[in-house]
Tab-separated table of C-alpha atoms in Angstrom:
chain	number	residue	atom	x	y	z
H	1	MET	CA	65.413	-11.040	-28.639
H	2	SER	CA	62.169	-9.170	-27.977
H	3	THR	CA	61.765	-7.483	-24.601
H	4	ILE	CA	57.973	-7.504	-24.924
H	5	ARG	CA	56.291	-10.757	-23.902
H	6	GLN	CA	52.751	-11.451	-25.011
H	7	SER	CA	50.178	-13.835	-23.577
H	8	ARG	CA	46.539	-14.201	-24.498
H	9	SER	CA	43.475	-15.363	-22.601
H	10	GLY	CA	40.381	-15.198	-24.718
H	11	ALA	CA	39.864	-11.623	-25.860
H	12	ILE	CA	42.409	-10.183	-23.416
H	13	VAL	CA	46.105	-9.858	-24.234
H	14	THR	CA	48.769	-9.170	-21.613
H	15	LEU	CA	51.905	-7.346	-22.766
H	16	THR	CA	54.832	-7.573	-20.362
H	17	ILE	CA	57.926	-5.372	-20.481
H	18	ASP	CA	60.587	-8.014	-19.929
H	19	ARG	CA	63.823	-6.415	-18.717
H	20	PRO	CA	63.611	-7.191	-14.991
H	21	ASP	CA	67.383	-6.959	-14.530
H	22	LYS	CA	67.141	-3.333	-15.728
H	23	LEU	CA	63.926	-2.613	-13.794
H	24	ASN	CA	62.136	-2.837	-17.157
H	25	ALA	CA	63.803	0.353	-18.363
H	26	LEU	CA	62.616	1.564	-21.745
H	27	ASP	CA	65.474	1.280	-24.191
H	28	TYR	CA	64.738	2.010	-27.836
H	29	PRO	CA	64.140	-1.610	-28.922
H	30	THR	CA	61.646	-1.982	-26.045
H	31	ILE	CA	59.735	1.165	-27.003
H	32	ASP	CA	59.672	0.093	-30.643
H	33	GLY	CA	58.675	-3.450	-29.644
H	34	LEU	CA	55.776	-2.167	-27.594
H	35	GLN	CA	54.593	-0.061	-30.521
H	36	ALA	CA	54.791	-3.115	-32.788
H	37	ALA	CA	52.852	-5.230	-30.275
H	38	LEU	CA	50.101	-2.603	-30.123
H	39	ASP	CA	49.955	-2.569	-33.922
H	40	GLU	CA	49.417	-6.329	-33.850
H	41	VAL	CA	46.692	-6.110	-31.204
H	42	GLU	CA	44.942	-3.321	-33.069
H	43	ALA	CA	44.761	-5.440	-36.228
H	44	GLU	CA	43.114	-8.423	-34.493
H	45	ASP	CA	39.407	-7.867	-33.927
H	46	ALA	CA	39.245	-10.861	-31.582
H	47	LEU	CA	41.513	-9.061	-29.096
H	48	ARG	CA	39.397	-6.606	-27.130
H	49	ALA	CA	41.552	-5.340	-24.240
H	50	VAL	CA	45.211	-4.953	-23.263
H	51	ILE	CA	46.833	-5.395	-19.865
H	52	LEU	CA	50.295	-3.806	-19.776
H	53	THR	CA	52.662	-4.744	-16.959
H	54	GLY	CA	56.309	-5.350	-16.113
H	55	ALA	CA	58.288	-8.501	-15.461
H	56	GLY	CA	59.292	-9.325	-11.904
H	57	GLU	CA	58.079	-7.795	-8.667
H	58	ARG	CA	60.229	-4.660	-8.419
H	59	ALA	CA	59.151	-2.476	-11.323
H	60	PHE	CA	56.575	-1.756	-13.943
H	61	SER	CA	59.218	0.430	-15.563
H	62	ALA	CA	61.921	2.605	-14.030
H	63	GLY	CA	61.696	4.888	-17.065
H	64	ALA	CA	63.939	5.597	-19.999
H	65	ASP	CA	67.107	3.534	-20.362
H	66	ILE	CA	69.742	6.029	-19.225
H	67	PRO	CA	72.690	4.749	-21.313
H	68	SER	CA	70.537	4.977	-24.455
H	69	LEU	CA	69.331	8.417	-23.457
H	70	ALA	CA	72.862	9.633	-22.686
H	71	GLY	CA	74.092	8.479	-26.076
H	72	SER	CA	71.339	10.359	-27.852
H	73	ILE	CA	71.985	13.550	-25.864
H	74	ALA	CA	75.697	13.288	-26.603
H	75	GLY	CA	74.769	13.352	-30.296
H	76	GLY	CA	73.252	16.825	-29.986
H	77	THR	CA	69.837	18.439	-29.829
H	78	ASP	CA	68.441	17.197	-33.136
H	79	ARG	CA	69.374	13.599	-32.417
H	80	ALA	CA	68.023	13.820	-28.854
H	81	LEU	CA	64.708	15.221	-30.051
H	82	ARG	CA	64.416	12.555	-32.736
H	83	GLU	CA	65.438	9.525	-30.684
H	84	ILE	CA	64.090	10.450	-27.240
H	85	VAL	CA	61.231	12.922	-27.517
H	86	ARG	CA	59.675	11.837	-30.786
H	87	ARG	CA	59.904	8.165	-29.882
H	88	GLY	CA	58.733	8.580	-26.280
H	89	GLN	CA	55.898	10.958	-27.049
H	90	GLY	CA	54.879	8.701	-29.924
H	91	LEU	CA	54.526	5.771	-27.529
H	92	THR	CA	52.517	7.613	-24.880
H	93	ARG	CA	50.296	9.188	-27.530
H	94	ARG	CA	49.687	5.716	-28.956
H	95	VAL	CA	48.752	4.380	-25.521
H	96	GLU	CA	46.477	7.363	-24.885
H	97	THR	CA	44.579	7.150	-28.192
H	98	PHE	CA	44.486	3.370	-28.643
H	99	GLY	CA	41.060	2.204	-29.803
H	100	LYS	CA	40.923	-0.670	-27.312
H	101	PRO	CA	41.183	-0.243	-23.539
H	102	ILE	CA	44.701	-0.452	-22.124
H	103	ILE	CA	44.911	-1.228	-18.409
H	104	VAL	CA	48.330	-0.658	-16.865
H	105	ALA	CA	49.020	-3.087	-14.019
H	106	VAL	CA	51.695	-1.277	-12.002
H	107	ASN	CA	53.656	-3.999	-10.249
H	108	GLY	CA	56.381	-1.839	-8.655
H	109	LEU	CA	58.293	1.292	-9.636
H	110	ALA	CA	56.667	3.529	-12.222
H	111	TYR	CA	59.295	6.216	-12.635
H	112	GLY	CA	59.915	8.604	-15.511
H	113	GLY	CA	58.683	6.994	-18.706
H	114	GLY	CA	56.930	4.280	-16.687
H	115	CYS	CA	54.914	6.948	-14.895
H	116	GLU	CA	54.238	8.706	-18.209
H	117	ILE	CA	52.825	5.521	-19.748
H	118	THR	CA	50.588	5.136	-16.689
H	119	GLU	CA	49.377	8.730	-17.069
H	120	ALA	CA	48.653	8.188	-20.764
H	121	ALA	CA	46.730	4.937	-20.331
H	122	PRO	CA	42.956	5.202	-19.898
H	123	LEU	CA	42.995	2.893	-16.860
H	124	ALA	CA	45.539	1.730	-14.273
H	125	ILE	CA	45.648	-0.511	-11.219
H	126	ALA	CA	48.566	-0.482	-8.779
H	127	ALA	CA	49.969	-3.067	-6.435
H	128	GLU	CA	50.184	-1.865	-2.835
H	129	HIS	CA	53.976	-1.615	-3.003
H	130	ALA	CA	54.030	0.412	-6.238
H	131	THR	CA	55.647	3.852	-6.265
H	132	PHE	CA	55.503	6.679	-8.781
H	133	ALA	CA	57.981	9.463	-9.516
H	134	LYS	CA	59.061	12.081	-12.041
H	135	PRO	CA	62.862	12.037	-11.521
H	136	GLU	CA	63.843	13.633	-14.841
H	137	ILE	CA	64.703	16.899	-13.102
H	138	THR	CA	67.606	15.136	-11.356
H	139	LEU	CA	69.109	14.606	-14.818
H	140	GLY	CA	68.646	18.251	-15.722
H	141	PHE	CA	65.662	18.157	-18.073
H	142	PRO	CA	61.831	18.054	-17.957
H	143	PRO	CA	59.804	14.893	-18.625
H	144	PRO	CA	60.175	14.173	-22.366
H	145	PHE	CA	57.486	11.505	-22.931
H	146	GLY	CA	54.507	13.838	-22.352
H	147	GLY	CA	54.572	13.901	-18.574
H	148	SER	CA	54.918	17.665	-18.212
H	149	GLN	CA	51.595	18.027	-20.037
H	150	ARG	CA	49.457	15.053	-18.986
H	151	LEU	CA	50.192	14.943	-15.261
H	152	PRO	CA	49.138	18.568	-14.491
H	153	ARG	CA	46.037	18.060	-16.636
H	154	HIS	CA	45.138	14.955	-14.633
H	155	ILE	CA	45.917	16.028	-11.078
H	156	GLY	CA	46.106	19.832	-11.222
H	157	ARG	CA	48.920	22.258	-11.933
H	158	LYS	CA	50.242	22.658	-8.405
H	159	ARG	CA	50.192	18.974	-7.483
H	160	GLY	CA	51.685	18.045	-10.841
H	161	LEU	CA	54.441	20.610	-10.463
H	162	GLU	CA	55.283	19.334	-6.996
H	163	MET	CA	56.019	15.892	-8.428
H	164	ILE	CA	57.831	17.274	-11.478
H	165	LEU	CA	59.942	19.877	-9.632
H	166	THR	CA	60.969	17.721	-6.652
H	167	GLY	CA	61.363	14.340	-8.310
H	168	ASP	CA	60.160	12.814	-5.035
H	169	PRO	CA	58.281	9.498	-5.211
H	170	ILE	CA	54.737	8.942	-4.033
H	171	ASP	CA	53.212	5.667	-2.908
H	172	ALA	CA	50.292	3.809	-4.440
H	173	THR	CA	47.757	5.211	-1.980
H	174	ARG	CA	48.714	8.769	-2.861
H	175	ALA	CA	48.621	7.916	-6.574
H	176	TYR	CA	45.059	6.665	-6.061
H	177	GLU	CA	44.089	9.815	-4.164
H	178	LEU	CA	45.449	11.961	-7.011
H	179	GLY	CA	43.658	9.901	-9.666
H	180	ILE	CA	46.782	8.503	-11.321
H	181	VAL	CA	45.448	4.965	-10.773
H	182	ASN	CA	41.912	3.602	-10.480
H	183	HIS	CA	42.508	1.019	-7.756
H	184	VAL	CA	45.180	-0.259	-5.364
H	185	VAL	CA	45.256	-3.979	-4.613
H	186	PRO	CA	47.603	-6.533	-3.010
H	187	ALA	CA	50.388	-7.537	-5.384
H	188	THR	CA	49.114	-11.107	-5.523
H	189	GLU	CA	45.764	-9.836	-6.835
H	190	LEU	CA	47.071	-7.316	-9.371
H	191	LEU	CA	46.671	-9.241	-12.619
H	192	ALA	CA	43.377	-10.748	-11.487
H	193	ALA	CA	42.035	-7.258	-10.740
H	194	ALA	CA	43.199	-5.988	-14.127
H	195	THR	CA	41.598	-8.972	-15.833
H	196	ASP	CA	38.332	-8.440	-13.969
H	197	LEU	CA	38.250	-4.801	-15.053
H	198	ALA	CA	38.971	-5.785	-18.652
H	199	GLU	CA	36.182	-8.367	-18.614
H	200	ARG	CA	33.684	-5.844	-17.231
H	201	ILE	CA	34.511	-3.589	-20.183
H	202	ILE	CA	34.590	-6.098	-23.032
H	203	ARG	CA	31.156	-7.504	-22.180
H	204	HIS	CA	29.942	-4.408	-24.019
H	205	PRO	CA	30.046	-3.965	-27.831
H	206	ALA	CA	33.471	-3.181	-29.262
H	207	THR	CA	32.037	-0.266	-31.232
H	208	ALA	CA	30.651	1.299	-28.056
H	209	VAL	CA	33.923	0.829	-26.156
H	210	THR	CA	35.929	2.452	-28.941
H	211	ALA	CA	33.454	5.320	-29.195
H	212	CYS	CA	33.608	5.973	-25.456
H	213	LEU	CA	37.421	5.891	-25.412
H	214	ASN	CA	37.678	8.291	-28.330
H	215	ALA	CA	34.975	10.666	-27.135
H	216	VAL	CA	36.686	11.096	-23.766
H	217	THR	CA	40.291	11.162	-24.986
H	218	ARG	CA	39.698	13.539	-27.870
H	219	GLY	CA	37.296	15.819	-26.048
H	220	ILE	CA	38.691	16.109	-22.548
H	221	ASN	CA	41.025	19.043	-23.183
H	222	LEU	CA	38.730	20.916	-25.577
H	223	PRO	CA	36.338	23.730	-24.677
H	224	ILE	CA	33.001	22.206	-23.704
H	225	ASP	CA	31.199	23.081	-26.948
H	226	GLU	CA	33.934	21.483	-29.028
H	227	GLY	CA	33.962	18.475	-26.720
H	228	LEU	CA	30.215	18.075	-27.104
H	229	ALA	CA	30.681	18.062	-30.878
H	230	VAL	CA	33.237	15.268	-30.507
H	231	GLU	CA	30.751	13.349	-28.357
H	232	ALA	CA	28.001	13.822	-30.946
H	233	GLY	CA	30.267	12.562	-33.712
H	234	TRP	CA	31.145	9.369	-31.882
H	235	PHE	CA	27.510	8.817	-30.924
H	236	ALA	CA	26.604	9.157	-34.607
H	237	ASN	CA	29.200	6.525	-35.487
H	238	THR	CA	27.477	3.990	-33.243
H	239	VAL	CA	23.879	4.608	-34.405
H	240	PRO	CA	23.943	2.167	-37.349
H	241	THR	CA	25.888	-0.555	-35.521
H	242	LYS	CA	24.737	-4.012	-34.489
H	243	GLY	CA	25.686	-3.210	-30.907
H	244	VAL	CA	23.051	-0.479	-30.710
H	245	ALA	CA	20.398	-2.614	-32.397
H	246	ASP	CA	21.053	-5.551	-30.077
H	247	GLY	CA	21.233	-3.375	-26.958
H	248	LEU	CA	17.952	-1.622	-27.673
H	249	ALA	CA	16.203	-4.883	-28.589
H	250	ALA	CA	17.364	-6.529	-25.358
H	251	PHE	CA	16.183	-3.569	-23.262
H	252	LEU	CA	12.792	-3.382	-24.954
H	253	ASN	CA	12.275	-7.130	-24.602
H	254	ARG	CA	13.010	-6.944	-20.861
H	255	HIS	CA	10.531	-4.116	-20.392
H	256	SER	CA	7.732	-5.212	-22.725
């Protein structure tokens, strides 16, 4: 049985991690199921944006499924790297580079892998009761899904290291202050806020949205000259598109 639920409303698809009894922990079938769901969304041009959330009210995701992780580690380094790191980093990289906007709606705990998915996503909104943590150090290892690299890049080395080295949780307000999430809203308004943000994005041409996502994601960690070249390349990709022609025509008509 799939642990990823999917619902669609127009051009917006909501993917829900559905293991509430396990605080939506990311076992291997769930990670693979989420990858498969993203493949499906990517292939459908009519789907323009993704909202990713967790089932229930307690957790977006409490992170990696510990029994699965323990079994892989017991199998030795090569197996652990293959089953944990490669799979987990593959998921967060997919979320980070996805050609359609992914908005994480954090409806509770976002610990470990749940926090790493939130870091990787281009946009995130948190419920007021949401909390975020990097507890991997309590198990004796660093974050394996990309969190040791993305979090310090997002919030600064010292603030990132404080979360990574202590494992202490932070609340939604602090996550907003650090830039881990875009907005904090009451839990009852979380999905509506995520939907509103998605709708404000997809009113624009799909080609422009994809170009903006890729220009930022691929250029952000490059030296400025290389980043500007990435920006120029994605601008060039949009020049011959219908979205540019329509946008310019509409502007000129309004101002003629």
